[in-house]
Coordinates of C-alpha atoms and ligand atoms in Angstrom, one line a residue:
M4 CA 117.2 102.8 81.2
S5 CA 117.2 99.0 80.7
K6 CA 115.1 96.7 82.9
G7 CA 118.4 95.2 84.3
K8 CA 119.5 98.6 85.4
I9 CA 116.2 99.4 87.1
L10 CA 116.3 96.1 88.9
S11 CA 119.8 96.8 90.1
T12 CA 118.6 100.0 91.8
L13 CA 116.0 98.1 93.9
P14 CA 116.9 98.5 97.5
S15 CA 118.3 95.5 99.4
V16 CA 116.7 93.9 102.4
D17 CA 119.5 95.5 104.6
E18 CA 119.0 98.9 103.2
L19 CA 115.3 98.8 103.9
L20 CA 115.9 97.4 107.4
N21 CA 117.9 100.5 108.1
H22 CA 115.2 102.9 106.8
K23 CA 114.0 105.2 109.6
E24 CA 110.4 104.1 109.5
I25 CA 111.3 100.4 109.3
L26 CA 113.5 100.8 112.4
T27 CA 110.5 102.2 114.2
L28 CA 108.3 99.3 112.9
V29 CA 110.7 96.7 114.2
Q30 CA 110.1 98.1 117.7
E31 CA 106.5 96.9 117.5
V32 CA 106.5 94.0 115.1
P33 CA 108.9 91.0 115.3
R34 CA 111.9 91.4 113.1
R35 CA 111.3 88.1 111.2
V36 CA 107.8 89.3 110.2
V37 CA 109.2 92.6 108.9
V38 CA 112.0 90.8 107.0
N39 CA 109.5 88.5 105.4
E40 CA 107.4 91.5 104.3
I41 CA 110.5 93.3 103.0
R42 CA 111.4 90.3 100.9
R43 CA 107.8 90.0 99.6
S44 CA 107.7 93.7 98.8
I45 CA 111.0 93.6 96.8
E46 CA 109.8 90.5 95.0
N47 CA 106.5 92.1 94.0
Y48 CA 108.3 95.2 92.8
R49 CA 110.7 93.0 90.8
K50 CA 107.7 91.4 89.1
K51 CA 106.2 94.8 88.5
I52 CA 109.4 96.0 86.8
L53 CA 109.6 92.9 84.6
Q54 CA 106.0 93.5 83.4
I55 CA 106.3 97.2 82.4
D56 CA 106.5 97.7 78.6
E57 CA 109.6 99.1 77.0
T58 CA 108.1 102.5 76.1
S59 CA 107.5 103.5 79.7
L60 CA 110.9 102.3 80.9
N61 CA 112.4 105.8 80.7
T62 CA 109.9 107.4 83.0
F63 CA 109.8 104.6 85.5
K64 CA 110.9 105.4 89.0
I65 CA 111.1 103.2 92.0
D66 CA 108.8 104.6 94.6
I67 CA 110.5 103.9 98.0
E68 CA 107.7 105.6 99.9
E69 CA 105.2 103.1 98.4
I70 CA 107.5 100.1 99.2
I71 CA 107.8 101.3 102.8
Y72 CA 104.1 101.9 103.1
N73 CA 103.3 98.4 101.9
I74 CA 105.9 96.8 104.3
I75 CA 104.4 98.6 107.2
S76 CA 100.8 97.9 106.4
N77 CA 101.4 94.3 105.5
S78 CA 103.5 93.7 108.6
H79 CA 100.6 94.9 110.8
K80 CA 98.1 92.9 108.8
F81 CA 100.3 89.8 109.3
M82 CA 100.3 90.3 113.1
R83 CA 96.5 90.8 113.4
M84 CA 94.3 87.8 113.9
N85 CA 93.0 86.6 110.6
L86 CA 90.0 84.9 112.3
R87 CA 88.3 87.8 114.1
E88 CA 85.0 89.1 115.2
V89 CA 82.7 90.8 112.8
I90 CA 79.5 92.7 113.0
N91 CA 76.6 90.8 111.4
G92 CA 74.1 93.4 110.1
T93 CA 72.5 91.0 107.7
G94 CA 69.8 89.9 110.1
T95 CA 70.4 86.3 109.2
V96 CA 70.7 84.7 112.6
L97 CA 72.4 81.4 111.8
H98 CA 74.8 82.8 109.3
T99 CA 77.0 79.8 108.3
N100 CA 79.8 81.9 106.8
L101 CA 79.9 84.1 109.8
G102 CA 80.2 81.2 112.3
R103 CA 76.6 80.1 112.8
S104 CA 75.6 80.1 116.5
L105 CA 77.1 82.6 119.0
L106 CA 77.8 81.2 122.4
S107 CA 76.3 82.6 125.5
N108 CA 78.2 85.2 127.5
T109 CA 77.1 83.4 130.6
I110 CA 79.2 80.3 129.9
K111 CA 82.6 82.1 129.3
D112 CA 84.2 80.9 132.5
E113 CA 83.1 77.3 132.0
I114 CA 84.9 77.2 128.6
W115 CA 88.0 79.1 129.6
D116 CA 88.6 77.0 132.8
I117 CA 88.6 73.9 130.7
A118 CA 90.7 75.5 128.0
S119 CA 93.4 76.8 130.3
G120 CA 93.5 74.1 133.0
Y121 CA 93.7 70.3 133.4
S122 CA 90.2 68.8 133.5
T123 CA 88.2 65.7 134.1
L124 CA 88.0 65.1 130.3
E125 CA 88.8 61.4 130.4
I126 CA 89.1 60.5 134.0
D127 CA 86.5 59.1 136.4
V128 CA 86.9 61.2 139.6
S129 CA 85.3 58.5 141.8
T130 CA 87.7 55.7 140.8
G131 CA 90.7 57.6 139.5
K132 CA 90.5 55.3 136.5
R133 CA 90.2 56.2 132.8
G134 CA 86.8 57.6 131.9
S135 CA 85.1 58.6 128.7
R136 CA 85.0 62.1 127.3
Y137 CA 81.5 61.5 126.1
S138 CA 80.2 60.8 129.5
H139 CA 80.0 64.5 130.5
V140 CA 77.0 65.3 128.4
T141 CA 75.3 61.9 128.3
E142 CA 73.1 62.4 131.3
I143 CA 71.9 65.9 130.4
I144 CA 71.2 65.0 126.8
K145 CA 69.2 61.9 128.0
F146 CA 67.3 64.1 130.4
L147 CA 66.5 66.8 127.9
T148 CA 65.6 64.5 125.0
G149 CA 64.2 61.4 126.7
A150 CA 66.6 59.2 124.8
E151 CA 68.2 56.1 126.2
D152 CA 71.7 57.1 125.3
A153 CA 73.8 59.7 123.6
L154 CA 77.1 60.3 121.8
V155 CA 78.6 63.5 120.5
V156 CA 81.0 64.0 117.5
N157 CA 82.4 66.9 115.6
N158 CA 79.4 67.9 113.5
N159 CA 76.2 66.5 112.2
A160 CA 77.7 65.4 108.9
A161 CA 80.1 63.2 111.0
A162 CA 77.2 62.0 113.1
V163 CA 75.3 60.8 110.0
M164 CA 78.4 59.2 108.6
L165 CA 79.1 57.4 111.9
V166 CA 75.6 56.2 112.2
L167 CA 75.4 54.8 108.7
S168 CA 78.8 53.2 108.8
T169 CA 77.9 51.5 112.1
M170 CA 74.4 50.4 111.3
A171 CA 74.4 49.9 107.5
K172 CA 77.8 49.2 106.1
N173 CA 77.5 46.9 103.1
K174 CA 73.8 46.9 103.6
E175 CA 70.8 48.8 102.3
V176 CA 69.2 52.0 103.6
I177 CA 65.8 53.1 102.4
V178 CA 65.4 56.8 101.9
S179 CA 62.6 58.8 100.2
R180 CA 63.6 60.6 97.0
G181 CA 62.0 63.8 98.5
E182 CA 64.7 63.7 101.2
L183 CA 67.9 63.3 99.2
V184 CA 69.0 66.7 100.2
E185 CA 72.1 68.8 99.7
I186 CA 72.8 70.9 102.7
G187 CA 75.6 73.0 101.3
G188 CA 79.4 72.7 101.9
S189 CA 79.0 69.5 99.8
F190 CA 76.9 67.6 102.4
R191 CA 74.8 65.5 100.1
V192 CA 72.8 62.6 101.5
P193 CA 73.7 60.1 98.6
D194 CA 77.4 61.0 98.9
V195 CA 77.6 60.6 102.6
M196 CA 75.9 57.3 102.3
E197 CA 78.3 56.1 99.7
Q198 CA 81.3 57.1 101.9
S199 CA 79.8 55.3 104.8
G200 CA 79.6 52.1 102.8
A201 CA 75.8 51.9 103.0
K202 CA 73.8 51.3 99.8
L203 CA 71.1 53.8 99.1
V204 CA 67.7 52.5 98.1
D205 CA 65.7 55.6 97.0
I206 CA 62.0 55.2 96.9
G207 CA 58.9 57.2 96.1
T208 CA 59.0 60.4 94.0
T209 CA 60.2 63.9 94.6
N210 CA 56.9 65.1 96.0
K211 CA 55.2 62.0 97.3
T212 CA 56.4 59.0 99.2
H213 CA 53.9 56.6 100.8
L214 CA 54.3 54.0 103.6
W215 CA 53.9 51.2 101.0
D216 CA 56.9 52.6 99.2
Y217 CA 59.0 51.8 102.2
E218 CA 57.2 48.5 102.7
N219 CA 57.8 47.3 99.2
A220 CA 61.5 48.2 99.4
I221 CA 62.3 46.0 102.4
G222 CA 64.5 43.1 101.5
E223 CA 66.8 40.7 103.3
N224 CA 69.7 43.3 103.1
T225 CA 67.7 46.2 104.5
A226 CA 69.6 47.8 107.5
A227 CA 67.5 50.8 108.2
F228 CA 65.0 53.4 107.2
L229 CA 66.5 56.9 107.0
K230 CA 64.5 60.0 107.3
V231 CA 66.2 63.3 106.5
H232 CA 64.8 66.6 107.6
T233 CA 64.6 68.7 104.4
S234 CA 66.1 71.6 106.4
N235 CA 66.8 74.1 103.8
Y236 CA 63.9 73.8 101.4
K237 CA 60.2 72.9 101.5
I238 CA 58.2 71.0 98.9
L239 CA 54.7 72.6 98.8
G240 CA 51.5 71.6 97.1
F241 CA 50.7 68.0 96.1
T242 CA 53.0 66.3 98.6
D243 CA 53.0 63.4 101.0
S244 CA 55.7 62.0 103.2
V245 CA 55.6 59.4 106.0
S246 CA 55.8 60.4 109.6
V247 CA 58.5 59.0 111.9
K248 CA 55.7 57.3 113.9
D249 CA 54.3 55.4 111.0
L250 CA 57.8 54.5 109.9
V251 CA 58.6 53.2 113.4
D252 CA 55.5 51.0 113.4
L253 CA 56.4 49.6 110.0
G254 CA 60.0 49.1 111.2
K255 CA 58.9 47.2 114.3
K256 CA 56.9 44.8 112.2
N257 CA 59.8 44.1 109.9
N258 CA 62.7 44.5 112.4
V259 CA 64.1 47.5 110.6
P260 CA 65.5 50.4 112.7
V261 CA 64.5 54.0 112.0
I262 CA 67.3 56.7 111.8
E263 CA 66.3 60.3 111.6
D264 CA 68.7 63.1 110.6
L265 CA 66.9 66.1 112.1
G266 CA 69.5 68.7 110.9
S267 CA 68.7 71.4 113.4
G268 CA 68.4 70.2 116.9
V269 CA 65.6 72.1 118.5
L270 CA 64.9 71.4 122.1
V271 CA 62.2 73.9 122.7
D272 CA 58.8 74.3 120.9
L273 CA 59.5 77.4 118.8
Q274 CA 55.8 77.7 118.1
K275 CA 55.3 79.0 121.6
Y276 CA 57.5 81.9 120.7
G277 CA 55.7 82.8 117.4
L278 CA 57.8 80.8 115.0
T279 CA 56.8 77.9 112.8
H280 CA 56.8 74.6 114.6
E281 CA 60.0 72.8 114.0
P282 CA 60.1 69.1 115.0
T283 CA 62.0 68.8 118.3
V284 CA 64.4 66.1 119.2
Q285 CA 62.1 65.0 122.0
E286 CA 59.3 64.5 119.5
S287 CA 61.4 62.2 117.3
V288 CA 62.6 60.2 120.3
A289 CA 59.0 59.9 121.7
A290 CA 57.8 58.8 118.2
G291 CA 60.2 55.9 118.6
A292 CA 63.0 56.7 116.2
D293 CA 65.9 54.4 117.1
I294 CA 68.6 57.0 116.3
V295 CA 68.3 60.7 115.9
T296 CA 71.1 63.0 114.8
F297 CA 71.3 66.8 114.9
S298 CA 73.8 69.8 114.9
G299 CA 75.0 71.6 118.0
D300 CA 75.4 75.0 116.3
K301 CA 72.1 75.4 114.5
L302 CA 68.9 76.1 116.4
L303 CA 70.4 74.5 119.5
G304 CA 72.6 77.5 119.8
G305 CA 75.8 75.8 121.0
P306 CA 79.2 75.0 119.6
Q307 CA 79.8 73.0 116.4
A308 CA 79.0 69.4 117.2
G309 CA 77.0 66.5 116.0
I310 CA 74.8 64.9 118.6
I311 CA 73.5 61.3 118.3
V312 CA 70.7 60.1 120.6
G313 CA 68.7 56.9 120.7
K314 CA 68.8 53.2 121.6
K315 CA 71.8 52.2 123.7
C316 CA 72.4 49.0 121.7
F317 CA 73.2 51.0 118.6
I318 CA 75.1 53.7 120.4
D319 CA 77.3 51.1 122.1
K320 CA 78.2 49.8 118.7
M321 CA 79.0 53.3 117.4
K322 CA 81.4 53.8 120.3
K323 CA 83.5 50.9 119.0
N324 CA 83.6 52.2 115.5
P325 CA 87.1 53.6 114.7
L326 CA 85.4 56.6 113.0
T327 CA 84.3 57.7 116.5
R328 CA 88.0 58.4 117.3
A329 CA 88.4 60.2 114.0
F330 CA 85.3 62.4 114.7
R331 CA 86.0 63.0 118.3
I332 CA 85.0 66.2 119.9
D333 CA 87.5 68.6 121.5
K334 CA 87.5 69.5 125.2
L335 CA 86.6 73.2 124.4
T336 CA 83.6 72.1 122.4
M337 CA 82.6 69.7 125.1
A338 CA 82.8 72.4 127.7
A339 CA 80.7 74.8 125.5
L340 CA 78.2 72.1 124.8
E341 CA 77.7 71.0 128.3
A342 CA 77.4 74.6 129.5
T343 CA 74.9 75.4 126.8
L344 CA 72.8 72.4 127.5
K345 CA 72.7 73.3 131.2
L346 CA 71.0 76.5 130.2
Y347 CA 68.1 74.4 128.8
L348 CA 67.3 73.1 132.2
D349 CA 65.2 76.2 132.6
E350 CA 63.6 77.1 129.3
E351 CA 63.1 80.7 130.1
N352 CA 66.8 80.9 130.9
A353 CA 67.6 79.3 127.5
I354 CA 65.5 81.7 125.6
K355 CA 67.1 84.7 127.4
N356 CA 70.7 83.6 127.4
I357 CA 71.3 81.6 124.3
P358 CA 72.0 84.2 121.6
T359 CA 70.5 82.2 118.8
L360 CA 67.2 81.7 120.6
R361 CA 67.2 85.3 121.9
M362 CA 67.7 86.8 118.5
L363 CA 65.1 84.5 116.9
T364 CA 62.5 85.4 119.5
E365 CA 63.2 89.1 120.0
S366 CA 60.0 91.1 119.5
L367 CA 59.5 93.6 116.7
D368 CA 58.9 96.2 119.3
S369 CA 62.2 95.7 121.0
I370 CA 64.1 95.7 117.6
K371 CA 62.3 98.9 116.7
K372 CA 63.4 100.6 120.0
R373 CA 67.0 99.5 119.4
T374 CA 66.9 100.7 115.8
N375 CA 65.8 104.1 117.0
V376 CA 68.8 104.3 119.3
L377 CA 71.3 103.6 116.6
Y378 CA 69.4 105.9 114.2
E379 CA 69.8 108.8 116.6
M380 CA 73.4 108.0 117.2
I381 CA 74.2 108.0 113.5
S382 CA 72.0 111.1 112.7
S383 CA 73.7 113.2 115.4
K384 CA 77.0 112.9 113.5
G385 CA 75.7 114.9 110.6
L386 CA 77.2 112.7 107.9
D387 CA 76.6 112.8 104.2
L388 CA 74.2 109.9 104.6
E389 CA 70.5 109.5 104.1
V390 CA 69.5 107.3 107.0
N391 CA 66.0 105.9 107.2
I392 CA 64.1 103.3 109.3
S393 CA 62.3 100.6 107.4
S394 CA 60.3 97.4 107.9
D395 CA 61.8 94.2 106.6
Y396 CA 62.2 90.6 107.3
S397 CA 65.1 88.7 108.9
E398 CA 66.0 85.1 108.0
V399 CA 66.8 82.2 110.3
G400 CA 69.6 80.9 108.0
G401 CA 71.8 77.9 108.6
G402 CA 69.5 75.8 106.5
S403 CA 66.8 76.0 109.2
L404 CA 63.2 77.1 108.8
P405 CA 63.8 78.3 105.1
L406 CA 60.3 79.9 104.7
E407 CA 60.3 81.7 108.0
K408 CA 60.1 85.4 107.6
L409 CA 60.8 87.2 110.9
P410 CA 59.3 90.7 110.8
T411 CA 62.1 93.2 111.7
C412 CA 63.2 96.8 111.6
T413 CA 66.2 98.0 109.6
L414 CA 68.3 101.1 109.0
T415 CA 68.7 101.9 105.3
L416 CA 71.7 104.0 104.3
K417 CA 72.5 105.8 101.1
S418 CA 75.1 108.4 100.4
K419 CA 75.3 111.1 97.7
S420 CA 79.1 110.9 97.6
I421 CA 79.7 107.2 97.3
S422 CA 77.8 104.4 95.7
V423 CA 75.8 101.8 97.6
S424 CA 78.3 99.0 96.6
Q425 CA 81.2 101.2 97.7
L426 CA 79.6 101.8 101.0
E427 CA 78.9 98.1 101.5
N428 CA 82.5 97.3 100.5
K429 CA 84.0 99.9 102.9
L430 CA 82.0 98.7 105.8
R431 CA 83.0 95.1 105.1
K432 CA 86.7 96.1 105.0
Y433 CA 86.5 98.2 108.1
S434 CA 88.9 97.1 110.9
R435 CA 85.9 95.4 112.6
P436 CA 84.2 94.1 109.4
I437 CA 80.6 95.1 109.2
F438 CA 78.4 92.8 107.0
T439 CA 75.3 94.4 105.6
R440 CA 72.7 93.7 102.9
V441 CA 72.2 95.7 99.7
Q442 CA 68.7 96.0 98.6
D443 CA 66.7 98.5 96.6
D444 CA 69.8 100.6 96.1
R445 CA 70.3 101.0 99.9
V446 CA 72.7 99.5 102.4
I447 CA 70.5 97.7 104.9
I448 CA 71.5 97.1 108.6
D449 CA 69.2 94.7 110.4
L450 CA 69.4 95.2 114.2
R451 CA 68.2 91.7 115.0
T452 CA 71.7 90.3 114.8
I453 CA 73.5 93.3 116.3
K454 CA 74.5 93.7 119.9
Q455 CA 74.2 96.9 121.9
E456 CA 78.0 97.1 122.5
Q457 CA 78.5 97.2 118.7
Y458 CA 76.5 100.4 118.1
E459 CA 79.4 102.7 118.9
I460 CA 81.7 100.8 116.5
I461 CA 79.1 101.1 113.7
V462 CA 78.8 104.8 114.2
Q463 CA 82.6 105.2 114.2
A464 CA 82.9 103.1 111.1
L465 CA 80.4 105.3 109.3
V466 CA 82.2 108.4 110.4
E467 CA 85.5 107.0 109.0
V468 CA 84.0 105.6 105.8
M469 CA 82.2 109.0 105.0
K470 CA 85.3 111.1 105.8
Ligands
LIG22 C1 72.9 71.0 108.6 C2 72.5 69.6 108.3 C3 73.5 68.6 108.3 C4 75.0 68.9 108.5 O1 75.2 69.3 109.8 P1 76.6 70.0 110.2 O2 76.5 70.1 111.7 O3 76.7 71.3 109.5 O4 77.6 69.0 109.8 C5 73.1 67.3 108.0 N1 71.8 67.0 107.8 C6 70.8 67.9 107.8 C7 69.4 67.5 107.5 C8 71.2 69.3 108.1 O5 70.2 70.2 108.1

């Protein structure tokens, strides 16, 4: 048979629409979605036919069952949310690709009320006049950090850009070479600086920068000193950098403001909970930094946001910068941020109810207990799986505390019938995707980042995967 002949036997859209199974499908899935998938299916089949080589033409048969199966499964796939919840079994708490911080269950209503109703977003209730959307969190941020004023934008990258554009456009900003970081997702300090219109003056060396390096670089065009927290790496060994405090003293003498990009905005002293000390926002403010910027969804544990705190005279100027409008934060984010910050008014409450902090500070004992529960649940199914409990380390992630190794307890899985990479792959493609780690020829599930209500789903997934 010729290709033309085969093509002419392809079913038409109408024929397929009248197929019994498609008639059933149209009861559940909007007709336009089904028609779209039918068209795509026919088109794919047409391409397939055009690609077959002449020798196999005679034996080629159009497989209607396959076409129907694809239409049904793709129509359902099209209807499903593409952005959906997954299970994070990697143990990496701030997993940027899996959405960084999880919001607290306790603030659901606060967010939904603002999302689904009119709100005080930009109105002053006492006067009935226009208000500022930024005002809702100003007081609490000032209270928690000790800063004079605050402003919130979309993310920390935007915050840094806004700060530099406002304070240093067409002027020079002095930065240590050891702090010219790339954060990932193409946030590079030199690039951000160029975009903002500030001119970078890099000083010192990769491993050592001294106070006199800053002092020698001051010129009539100097707008600021910028300190960048090297969030995602550490330089160890023969190193030296200048503290914010010393920089502030030097800045005061020379009338140069100090900007600090903290990266992660920690509001509690993590050392109290057994982690490495991470400079807090309060410490930077107390040391006298004129402007401090940090993320809302790293160690703070809130929604994606960039928070700017510091001297009112600078923040007032930022509010007038047109970039502020371009970087403005949405009401959903504002609600989530305000509600998360309220949890910090009682530190114990914050540790208990902010998932990022809870996961980072969960004791090894507690993780062990939870691992045992899941172990028993899986074992009771009698699957063709070798399940073991093992000791390991979780990571903080999100470019925060890069050297921190959090002792944890994991489940390790191995099957005789499928390979480790197949097992990992199938779990990831499960209807509720489950992300794991592969290590030492085992699939590793770290319970630190898994919620109790997800155990049953994991067991069910393993049952289906091992069928
Ligand atoms: C993460 C980070 C940023 C970028 O923050 P986003 O909120 O992801 O935009 C900027 N600077 C530093 C030092 C960081 O660690």
